[in-house]
Backbone as a ProteinNet text record, in pm:
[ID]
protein_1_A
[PRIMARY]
XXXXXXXXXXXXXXXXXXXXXXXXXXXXXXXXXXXXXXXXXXXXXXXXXXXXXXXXXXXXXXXXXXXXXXXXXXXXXXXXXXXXXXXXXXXXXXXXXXXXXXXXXXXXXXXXXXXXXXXXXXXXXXXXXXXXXXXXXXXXXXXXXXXXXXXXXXXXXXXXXXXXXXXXXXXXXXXXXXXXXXXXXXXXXXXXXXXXXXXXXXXXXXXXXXXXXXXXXXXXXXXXXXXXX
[TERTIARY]
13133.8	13193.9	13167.8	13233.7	13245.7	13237.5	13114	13128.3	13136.3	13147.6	13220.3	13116.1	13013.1	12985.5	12972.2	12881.4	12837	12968.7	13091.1	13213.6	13232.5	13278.3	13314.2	13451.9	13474.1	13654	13692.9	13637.7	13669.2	13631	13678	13612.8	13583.3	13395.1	13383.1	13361	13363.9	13315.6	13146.5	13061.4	12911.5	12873.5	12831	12853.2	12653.1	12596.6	12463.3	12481.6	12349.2	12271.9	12396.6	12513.7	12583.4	12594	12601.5	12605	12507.5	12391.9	12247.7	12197.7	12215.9	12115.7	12041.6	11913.4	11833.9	11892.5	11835.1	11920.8	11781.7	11766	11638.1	11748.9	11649.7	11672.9	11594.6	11651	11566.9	11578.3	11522.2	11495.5	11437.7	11460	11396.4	11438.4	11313.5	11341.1	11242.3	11270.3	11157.2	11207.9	11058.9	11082.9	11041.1	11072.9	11065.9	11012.8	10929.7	10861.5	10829.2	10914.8	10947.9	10842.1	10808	10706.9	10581.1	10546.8	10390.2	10406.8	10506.8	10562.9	10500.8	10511.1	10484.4	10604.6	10574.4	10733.2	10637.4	10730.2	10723.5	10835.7	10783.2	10912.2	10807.5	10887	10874.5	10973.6	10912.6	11036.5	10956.7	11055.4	11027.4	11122.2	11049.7	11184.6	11140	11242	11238.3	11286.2	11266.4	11396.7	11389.1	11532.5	11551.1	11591.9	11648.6	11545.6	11373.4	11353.6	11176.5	11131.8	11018.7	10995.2	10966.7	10895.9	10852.5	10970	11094.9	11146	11139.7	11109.6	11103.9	11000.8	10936.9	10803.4	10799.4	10898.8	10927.1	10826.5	10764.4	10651.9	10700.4	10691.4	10816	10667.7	10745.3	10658.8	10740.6	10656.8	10730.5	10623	10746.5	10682.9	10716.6	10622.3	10632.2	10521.7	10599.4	10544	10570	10494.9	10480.9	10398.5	10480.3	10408.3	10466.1	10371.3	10424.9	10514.3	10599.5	10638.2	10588.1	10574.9	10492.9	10553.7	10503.8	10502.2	10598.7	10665.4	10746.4	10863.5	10902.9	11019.5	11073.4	10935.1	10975.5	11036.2	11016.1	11037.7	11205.2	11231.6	11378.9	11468.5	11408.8	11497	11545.9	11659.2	11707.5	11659.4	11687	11672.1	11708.4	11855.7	11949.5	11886.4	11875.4	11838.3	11709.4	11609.3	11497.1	11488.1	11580.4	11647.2	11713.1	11732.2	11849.4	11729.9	11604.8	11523	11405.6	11410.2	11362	11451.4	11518.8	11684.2	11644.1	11623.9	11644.2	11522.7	11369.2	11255.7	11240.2	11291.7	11326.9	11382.7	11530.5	11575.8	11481.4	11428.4	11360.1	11227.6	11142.5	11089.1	11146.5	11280.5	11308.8	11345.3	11391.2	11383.8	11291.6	11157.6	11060.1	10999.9	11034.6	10955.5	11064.4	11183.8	11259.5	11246.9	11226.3	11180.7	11053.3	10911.2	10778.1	10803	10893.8	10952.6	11013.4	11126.6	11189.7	11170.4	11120.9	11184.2	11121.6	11052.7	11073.3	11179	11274.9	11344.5	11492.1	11502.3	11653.6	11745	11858.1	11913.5	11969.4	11997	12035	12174.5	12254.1	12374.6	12338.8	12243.6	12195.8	12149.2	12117	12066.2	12164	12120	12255.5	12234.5	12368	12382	12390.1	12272.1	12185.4	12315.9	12360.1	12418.7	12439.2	12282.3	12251.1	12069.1	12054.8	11916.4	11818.5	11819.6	11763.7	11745.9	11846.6	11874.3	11803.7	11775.1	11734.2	11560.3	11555.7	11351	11327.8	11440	11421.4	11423.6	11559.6	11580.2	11548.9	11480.3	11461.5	11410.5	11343.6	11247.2	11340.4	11433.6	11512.7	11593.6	11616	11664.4	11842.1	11967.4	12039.2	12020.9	12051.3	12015.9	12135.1	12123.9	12177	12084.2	12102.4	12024.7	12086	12069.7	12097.9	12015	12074.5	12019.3	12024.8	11916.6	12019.2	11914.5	11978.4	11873.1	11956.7	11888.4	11964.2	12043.9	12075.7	12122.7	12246.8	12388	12486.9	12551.4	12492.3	12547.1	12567	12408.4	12367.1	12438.8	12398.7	12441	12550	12695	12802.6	12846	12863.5	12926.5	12885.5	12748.5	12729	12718.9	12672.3	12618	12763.6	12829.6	12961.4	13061.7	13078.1	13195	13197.7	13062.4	13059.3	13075.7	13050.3	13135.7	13005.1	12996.3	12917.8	12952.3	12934.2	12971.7	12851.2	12726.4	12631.2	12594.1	12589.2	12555.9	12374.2	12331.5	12188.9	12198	12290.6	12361.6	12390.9	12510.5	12568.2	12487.8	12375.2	12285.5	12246.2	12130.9	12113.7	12184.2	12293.1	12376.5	12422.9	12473.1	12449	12364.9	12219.1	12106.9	12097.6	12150.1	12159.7	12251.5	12401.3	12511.2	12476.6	12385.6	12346.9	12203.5	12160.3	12073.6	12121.8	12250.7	12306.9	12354	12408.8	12516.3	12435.6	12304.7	12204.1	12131.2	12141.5	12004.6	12147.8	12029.8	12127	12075.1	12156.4	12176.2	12281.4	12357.2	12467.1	12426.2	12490.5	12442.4	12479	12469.1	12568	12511.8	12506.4	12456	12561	12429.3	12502.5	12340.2	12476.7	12400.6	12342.7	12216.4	12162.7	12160.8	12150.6	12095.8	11923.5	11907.7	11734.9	11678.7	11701	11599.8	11557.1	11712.7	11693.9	11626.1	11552.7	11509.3	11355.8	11299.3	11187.6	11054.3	11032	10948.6	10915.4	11055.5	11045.4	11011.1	11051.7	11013.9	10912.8	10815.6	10678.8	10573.9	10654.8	10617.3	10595	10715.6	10759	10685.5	10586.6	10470.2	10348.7	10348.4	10181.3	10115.8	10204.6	10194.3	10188.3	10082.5	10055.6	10066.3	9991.8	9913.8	10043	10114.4	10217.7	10377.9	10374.7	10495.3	10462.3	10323.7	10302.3	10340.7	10271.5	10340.3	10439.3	10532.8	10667.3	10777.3	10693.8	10735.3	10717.3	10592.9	10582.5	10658.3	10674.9	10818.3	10940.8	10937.4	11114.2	11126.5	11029.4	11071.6	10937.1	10874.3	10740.2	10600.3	10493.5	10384.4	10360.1	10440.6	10383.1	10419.9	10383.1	10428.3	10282.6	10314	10272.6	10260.3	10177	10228.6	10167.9	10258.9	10215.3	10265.5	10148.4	10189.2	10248.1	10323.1	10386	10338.7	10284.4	10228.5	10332.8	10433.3	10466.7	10423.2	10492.1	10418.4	10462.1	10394.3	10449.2	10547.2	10613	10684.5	10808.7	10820	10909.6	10946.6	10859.2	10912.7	10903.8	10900.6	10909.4	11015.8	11103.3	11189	11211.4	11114.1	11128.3	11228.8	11278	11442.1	11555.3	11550.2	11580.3	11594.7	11432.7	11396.1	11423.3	11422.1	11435.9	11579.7	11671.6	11813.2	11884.3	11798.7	11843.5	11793.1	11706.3	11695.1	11783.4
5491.1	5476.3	5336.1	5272.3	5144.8	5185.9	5084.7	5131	4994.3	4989.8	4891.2	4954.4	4894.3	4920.2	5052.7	5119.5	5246.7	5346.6	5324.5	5407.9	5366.9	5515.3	5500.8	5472.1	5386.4	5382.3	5475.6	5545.2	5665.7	5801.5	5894.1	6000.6	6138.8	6142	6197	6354.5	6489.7	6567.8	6625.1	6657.7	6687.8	6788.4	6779.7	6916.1	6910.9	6952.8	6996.1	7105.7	7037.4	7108.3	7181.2	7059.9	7125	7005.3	6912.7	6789.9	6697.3	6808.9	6711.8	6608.2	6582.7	6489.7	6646.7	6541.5	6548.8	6598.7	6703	6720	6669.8	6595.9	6565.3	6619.2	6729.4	6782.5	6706	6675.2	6621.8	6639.3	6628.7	6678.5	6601.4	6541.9	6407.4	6444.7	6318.5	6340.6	6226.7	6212.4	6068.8	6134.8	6080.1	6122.5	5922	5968.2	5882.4	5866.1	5823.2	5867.1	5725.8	5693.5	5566.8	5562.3	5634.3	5662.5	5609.6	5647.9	5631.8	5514.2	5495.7	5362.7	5429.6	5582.9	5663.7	5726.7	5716.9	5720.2	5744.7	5833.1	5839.7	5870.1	5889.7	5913.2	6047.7	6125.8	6205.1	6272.5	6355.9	6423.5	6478.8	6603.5	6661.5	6641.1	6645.9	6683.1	6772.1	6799.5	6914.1	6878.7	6834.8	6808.3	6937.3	6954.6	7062.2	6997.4	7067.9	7164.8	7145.9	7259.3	7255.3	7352.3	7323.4	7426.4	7532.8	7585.8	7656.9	7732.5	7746.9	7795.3	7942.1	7986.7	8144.3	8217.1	8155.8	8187.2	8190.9	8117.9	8058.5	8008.1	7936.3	7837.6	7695.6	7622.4	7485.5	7443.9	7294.7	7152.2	7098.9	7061.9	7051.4	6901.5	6790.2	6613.9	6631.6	6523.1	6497.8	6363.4	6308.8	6195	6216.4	6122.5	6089	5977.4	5912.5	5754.3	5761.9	5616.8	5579.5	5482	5425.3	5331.1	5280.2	5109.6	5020	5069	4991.8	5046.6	4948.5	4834.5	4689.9	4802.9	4836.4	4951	4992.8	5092.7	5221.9	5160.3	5036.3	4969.2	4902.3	4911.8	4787.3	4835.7	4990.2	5087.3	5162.1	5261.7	5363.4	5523.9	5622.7	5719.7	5735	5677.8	5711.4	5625.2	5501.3	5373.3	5418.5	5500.2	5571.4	5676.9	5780.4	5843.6	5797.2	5699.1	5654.1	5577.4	5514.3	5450.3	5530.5	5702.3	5823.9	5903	5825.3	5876.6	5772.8	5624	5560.5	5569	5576.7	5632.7	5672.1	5796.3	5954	5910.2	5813.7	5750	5697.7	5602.9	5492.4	5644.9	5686.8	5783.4	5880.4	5917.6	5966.3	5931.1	5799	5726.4	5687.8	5721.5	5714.8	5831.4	5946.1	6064.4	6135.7	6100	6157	6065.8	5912.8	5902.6	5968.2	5982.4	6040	6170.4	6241.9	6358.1	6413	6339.9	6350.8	6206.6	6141.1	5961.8	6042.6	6043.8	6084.1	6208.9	6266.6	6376.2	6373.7	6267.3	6217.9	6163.8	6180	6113.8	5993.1	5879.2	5744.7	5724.9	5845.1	5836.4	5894.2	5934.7	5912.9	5817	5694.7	5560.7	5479.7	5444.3	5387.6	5214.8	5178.5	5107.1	4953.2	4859.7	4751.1	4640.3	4597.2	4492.7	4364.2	4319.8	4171.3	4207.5	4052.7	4056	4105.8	4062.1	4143.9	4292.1	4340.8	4554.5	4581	4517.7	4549.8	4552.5	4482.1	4485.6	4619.7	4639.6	4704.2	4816.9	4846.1	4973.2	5051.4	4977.8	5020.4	5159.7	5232.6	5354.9	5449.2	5423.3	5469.1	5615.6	5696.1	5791.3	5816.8	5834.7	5891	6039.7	6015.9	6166.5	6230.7	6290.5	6360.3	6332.5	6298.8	6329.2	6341.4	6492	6573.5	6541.6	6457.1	6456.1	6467.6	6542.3	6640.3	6581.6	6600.4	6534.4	6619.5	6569.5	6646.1	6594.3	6431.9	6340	6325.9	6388.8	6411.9	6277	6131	6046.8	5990.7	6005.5	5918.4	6018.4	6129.7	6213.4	6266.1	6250.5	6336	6195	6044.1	5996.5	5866.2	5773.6	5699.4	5686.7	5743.2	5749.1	5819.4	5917.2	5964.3	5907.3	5814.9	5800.1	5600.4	5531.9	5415.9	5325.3	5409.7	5341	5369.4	5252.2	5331.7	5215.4	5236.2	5178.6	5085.1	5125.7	5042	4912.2	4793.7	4677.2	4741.2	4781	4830.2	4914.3	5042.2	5081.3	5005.2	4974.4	4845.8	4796	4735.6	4640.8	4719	4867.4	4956.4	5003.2	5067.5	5106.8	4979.5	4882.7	4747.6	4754.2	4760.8	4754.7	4883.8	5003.3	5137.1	5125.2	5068.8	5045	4988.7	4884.2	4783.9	4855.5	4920.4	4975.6	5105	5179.2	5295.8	5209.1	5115.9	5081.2	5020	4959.7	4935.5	5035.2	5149	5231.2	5346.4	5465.4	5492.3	5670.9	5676.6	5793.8	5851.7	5932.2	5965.1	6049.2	6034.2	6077.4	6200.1	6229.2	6367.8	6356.5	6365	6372.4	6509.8	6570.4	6697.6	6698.8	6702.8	6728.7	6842.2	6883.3	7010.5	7003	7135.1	7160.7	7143.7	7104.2	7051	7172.7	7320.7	7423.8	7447.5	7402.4	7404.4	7326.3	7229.4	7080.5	7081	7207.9	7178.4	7123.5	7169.6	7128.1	6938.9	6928.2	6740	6701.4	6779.5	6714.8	6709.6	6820.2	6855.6	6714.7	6668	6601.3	6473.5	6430	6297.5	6258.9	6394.2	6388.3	6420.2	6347	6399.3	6527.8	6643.2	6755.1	6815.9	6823.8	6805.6	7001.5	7048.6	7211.9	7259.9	7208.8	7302.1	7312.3	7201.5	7160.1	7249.3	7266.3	7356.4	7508.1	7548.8	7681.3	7718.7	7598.8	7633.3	7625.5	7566.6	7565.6	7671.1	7747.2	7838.7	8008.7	7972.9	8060.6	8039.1	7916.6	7918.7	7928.8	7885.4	7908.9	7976.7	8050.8	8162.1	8056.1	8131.7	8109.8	8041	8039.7	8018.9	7857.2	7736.4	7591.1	7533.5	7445.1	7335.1	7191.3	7132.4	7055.3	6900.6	6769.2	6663.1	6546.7	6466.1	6384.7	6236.5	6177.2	6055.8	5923.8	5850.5	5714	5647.7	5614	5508.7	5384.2	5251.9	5115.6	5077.7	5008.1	4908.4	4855.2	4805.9	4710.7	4832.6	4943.4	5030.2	5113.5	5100.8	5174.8	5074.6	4965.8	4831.7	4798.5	4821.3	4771.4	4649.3	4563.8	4415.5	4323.9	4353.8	4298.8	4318.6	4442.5	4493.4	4462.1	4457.2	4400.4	4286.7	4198.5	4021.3	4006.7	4109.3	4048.4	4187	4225.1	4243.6	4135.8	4074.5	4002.2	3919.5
-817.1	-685.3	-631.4	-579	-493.7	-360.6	-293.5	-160.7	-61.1	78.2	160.3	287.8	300.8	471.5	441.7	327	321.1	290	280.5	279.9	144.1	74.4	-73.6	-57.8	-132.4	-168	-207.9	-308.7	-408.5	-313.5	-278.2	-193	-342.9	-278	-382.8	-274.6	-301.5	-268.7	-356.7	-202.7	-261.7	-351.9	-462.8	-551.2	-552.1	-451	-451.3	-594.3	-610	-752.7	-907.2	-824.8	-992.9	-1057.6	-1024.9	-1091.8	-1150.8	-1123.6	-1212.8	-1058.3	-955.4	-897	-810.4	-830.6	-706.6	-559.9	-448.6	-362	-276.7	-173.3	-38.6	57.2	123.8	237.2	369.1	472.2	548	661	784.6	926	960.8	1079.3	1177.7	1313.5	1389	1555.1	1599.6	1654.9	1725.2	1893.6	1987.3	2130.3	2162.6	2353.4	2416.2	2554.5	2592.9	2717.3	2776.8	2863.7	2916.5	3040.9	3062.5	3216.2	3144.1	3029.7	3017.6	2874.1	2882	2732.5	2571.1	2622	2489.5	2401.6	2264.5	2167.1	2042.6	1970.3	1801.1	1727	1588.3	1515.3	1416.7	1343.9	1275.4	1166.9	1108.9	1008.5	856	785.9	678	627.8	473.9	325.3	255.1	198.2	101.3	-17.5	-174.3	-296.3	-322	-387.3	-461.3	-556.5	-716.5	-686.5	-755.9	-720.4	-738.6	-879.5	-932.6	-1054.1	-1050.1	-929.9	-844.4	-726	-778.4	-717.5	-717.1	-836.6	-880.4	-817.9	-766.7	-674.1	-544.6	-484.3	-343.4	-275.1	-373.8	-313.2	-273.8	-193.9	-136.2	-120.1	-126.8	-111.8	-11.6	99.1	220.1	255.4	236.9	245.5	408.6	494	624.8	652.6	770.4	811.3	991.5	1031.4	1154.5	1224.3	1339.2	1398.5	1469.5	1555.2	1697.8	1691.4	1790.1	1814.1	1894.8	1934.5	1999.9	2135	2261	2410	2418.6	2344.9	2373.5	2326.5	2197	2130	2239.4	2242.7	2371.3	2516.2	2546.2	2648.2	2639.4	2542.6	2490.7	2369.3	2378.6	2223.7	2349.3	2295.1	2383.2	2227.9	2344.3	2197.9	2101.9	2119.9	1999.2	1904.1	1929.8	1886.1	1729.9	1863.8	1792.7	1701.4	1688.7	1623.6	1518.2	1564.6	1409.8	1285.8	1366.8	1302.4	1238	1248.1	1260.1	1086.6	1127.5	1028.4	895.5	902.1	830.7	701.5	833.1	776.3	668.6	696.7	622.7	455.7	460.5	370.2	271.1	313.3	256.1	168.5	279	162.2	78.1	74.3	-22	-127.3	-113.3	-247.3	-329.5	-284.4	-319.4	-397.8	-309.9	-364.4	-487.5	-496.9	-590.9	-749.7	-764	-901.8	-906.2	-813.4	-855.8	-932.7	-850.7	-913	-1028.4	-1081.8	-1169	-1264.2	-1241.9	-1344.8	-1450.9	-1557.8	-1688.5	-1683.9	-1630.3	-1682.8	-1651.8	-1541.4	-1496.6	-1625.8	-1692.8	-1749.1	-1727.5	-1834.5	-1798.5	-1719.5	-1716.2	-1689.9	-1473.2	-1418.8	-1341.4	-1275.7	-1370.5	-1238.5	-1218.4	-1105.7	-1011	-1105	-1142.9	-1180.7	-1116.7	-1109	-1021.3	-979.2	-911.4	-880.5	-905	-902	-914.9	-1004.6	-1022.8	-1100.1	-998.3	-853.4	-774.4	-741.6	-786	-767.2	-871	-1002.2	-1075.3	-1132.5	-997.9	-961	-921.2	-769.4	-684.1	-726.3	-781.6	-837.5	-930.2	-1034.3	-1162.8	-1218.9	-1072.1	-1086.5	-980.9	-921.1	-813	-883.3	-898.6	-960.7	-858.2	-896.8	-817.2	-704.9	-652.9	-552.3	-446.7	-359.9	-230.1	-156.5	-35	101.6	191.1	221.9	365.9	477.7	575.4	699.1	770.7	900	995	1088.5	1216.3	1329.4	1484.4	1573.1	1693.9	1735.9	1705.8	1838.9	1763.2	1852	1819.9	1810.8	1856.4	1880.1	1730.1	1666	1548.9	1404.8	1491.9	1318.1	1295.5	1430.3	1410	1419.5	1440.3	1507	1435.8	1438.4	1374.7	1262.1	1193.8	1018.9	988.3	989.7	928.6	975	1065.1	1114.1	1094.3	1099	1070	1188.5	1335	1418.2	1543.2	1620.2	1745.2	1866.5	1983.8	2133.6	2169.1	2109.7	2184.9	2068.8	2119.9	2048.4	1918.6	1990.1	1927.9	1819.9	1864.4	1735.9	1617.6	1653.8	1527.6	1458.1	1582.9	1450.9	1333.2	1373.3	1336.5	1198.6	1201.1	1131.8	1005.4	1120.2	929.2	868.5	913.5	804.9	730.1	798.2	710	637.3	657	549.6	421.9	452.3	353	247.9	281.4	249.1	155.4	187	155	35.1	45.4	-30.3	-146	-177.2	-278.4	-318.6	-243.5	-295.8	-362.6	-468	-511.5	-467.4	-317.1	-286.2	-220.9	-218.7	-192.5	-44.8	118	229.6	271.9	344.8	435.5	569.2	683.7	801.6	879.3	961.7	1068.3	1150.9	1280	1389.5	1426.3	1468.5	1530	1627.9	1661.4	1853.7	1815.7	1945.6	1934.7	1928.6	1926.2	1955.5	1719.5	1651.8	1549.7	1492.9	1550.1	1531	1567.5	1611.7	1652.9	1573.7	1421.2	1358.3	1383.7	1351.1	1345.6	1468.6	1568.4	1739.2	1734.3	1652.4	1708.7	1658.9	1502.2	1441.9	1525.7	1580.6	1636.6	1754.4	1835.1	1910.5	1898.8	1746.7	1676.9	1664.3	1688.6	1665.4	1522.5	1443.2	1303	1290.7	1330.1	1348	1386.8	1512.1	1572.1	1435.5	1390.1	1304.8	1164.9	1096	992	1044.9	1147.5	1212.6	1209.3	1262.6	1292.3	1145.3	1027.1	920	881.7	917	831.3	882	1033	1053.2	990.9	933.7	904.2	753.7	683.2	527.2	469.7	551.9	491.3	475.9	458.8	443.6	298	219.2	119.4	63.4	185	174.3	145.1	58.8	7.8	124.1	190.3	247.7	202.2	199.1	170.9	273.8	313.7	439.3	378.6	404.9	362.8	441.5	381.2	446.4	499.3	613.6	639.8	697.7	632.6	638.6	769.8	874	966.2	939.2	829.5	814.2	787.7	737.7	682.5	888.9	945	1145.6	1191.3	1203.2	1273.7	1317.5	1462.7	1526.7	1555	1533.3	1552	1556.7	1443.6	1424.7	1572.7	1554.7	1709.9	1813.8	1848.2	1954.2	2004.7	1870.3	1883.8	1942.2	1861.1	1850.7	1999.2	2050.2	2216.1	2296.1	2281.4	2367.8	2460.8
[MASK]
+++++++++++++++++++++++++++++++++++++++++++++++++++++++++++++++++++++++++++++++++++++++++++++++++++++++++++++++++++++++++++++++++++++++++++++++++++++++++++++++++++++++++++++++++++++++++++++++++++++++++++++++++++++++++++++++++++++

């Protein structure tokens, strides 16, 4: 597939788990609390599939951080959400070669661009990632549609285009109502205890859980920030 600003030329339809990739399930939410210049980001994944499916034992990846009191001061939510969204991305490209790279076939890796894709990518496995979030702005409207009203957006969304369009994962985005969204909310306000709970109402007791390091440099709005100024 050839893609343009994250849009395939070729329209492929998603054939989860029949076509041999990797599927990352994912759930995000970042909050915002402009009164006290308090903000985070959060979120879970899920790959399918798992070896351990016959068991219904799930490995359930999650992360969570703050954003600086300057962000929270000069981001809007959506803004935060979308950088909640991008997060999410970036570790799943990560956790799907740990997963599969000795068992992926060659006809699976995304084929490198330049001598540079080919540093980057070399351990990158093809995949799916489902990402679902609450904010109807970012997930029904920006990421599927390529298009958004606020300058902050835009910026946003180029660096996700550009990013979609080197890495080798194929997207989907849908919006939730926030009551379906609660695990990641809980996440996105350092709520570690409340977010396993609420996991363990929705897909049983019997989860695996693993926390994901994100780098400063991987939630860092900076760019952002500079270029509202």
């Amino acid at each position: 597939l050839l893609f343009e600003n994250s849009a395939c030329f070729t329209p492929y339809t998603p054939r989860p788990l029949h076509d041999g990739w990797p599927v990352v399930v994912c759930y995000t939410d970042a909050s915002r609390k402009p009164e006290t210049m308090e903000g985070g980001y959060g979120g879970w994944l899920i790959v399918y599939p798992q070896d351990n499916d016959t068991v219904r034992h799930i490995t359930v990846y999650y992360f969570y951080g703050k954003f600086s009191p300057e962000e929270i001061e000069i981001c809007d939510i959506n803004e935060l959400e979308c950088k909640a969204a991008d997060i999410a991305a970036g570790l799943a490209d990560k956790i799907v070669p740990s997963i599969y790279g000795g068992d992926v076939s060659d006809d699976k890796h995304m084929q490198p661009q330049s001598d540079a894709d080919v540093n980057d990518n070399k351990d990158i496995m093809m995949h799916y990632l489902y990402a679902f979030g609450d904010s109807k702005v970012v997930f029904d409207h920006v990421m599927p549609g390529a298009s958004a009203n606020s300058h902050g957006l835009r910026f946003l969304y180029r660096q996700r285009a550009i990013a979609d369009s080197h890495k080798p994962r194929l997207v989907v985005t849908q919006h939730v109502l926030r009551g379906r969204n609660m695990p990641a909310d809980s996440l996105s306000n350092g709520q570690v205890q409340k977010f396993m709970a609420e996991m363990a109402l929705l897909l049983g007791p019997e989860l695996t859980f693993i926390q994901l390091d994100v780098s400063l440099e991987e939630s860092s709005l900076s760019a952002l920030v500079d270029w509202k100024r």
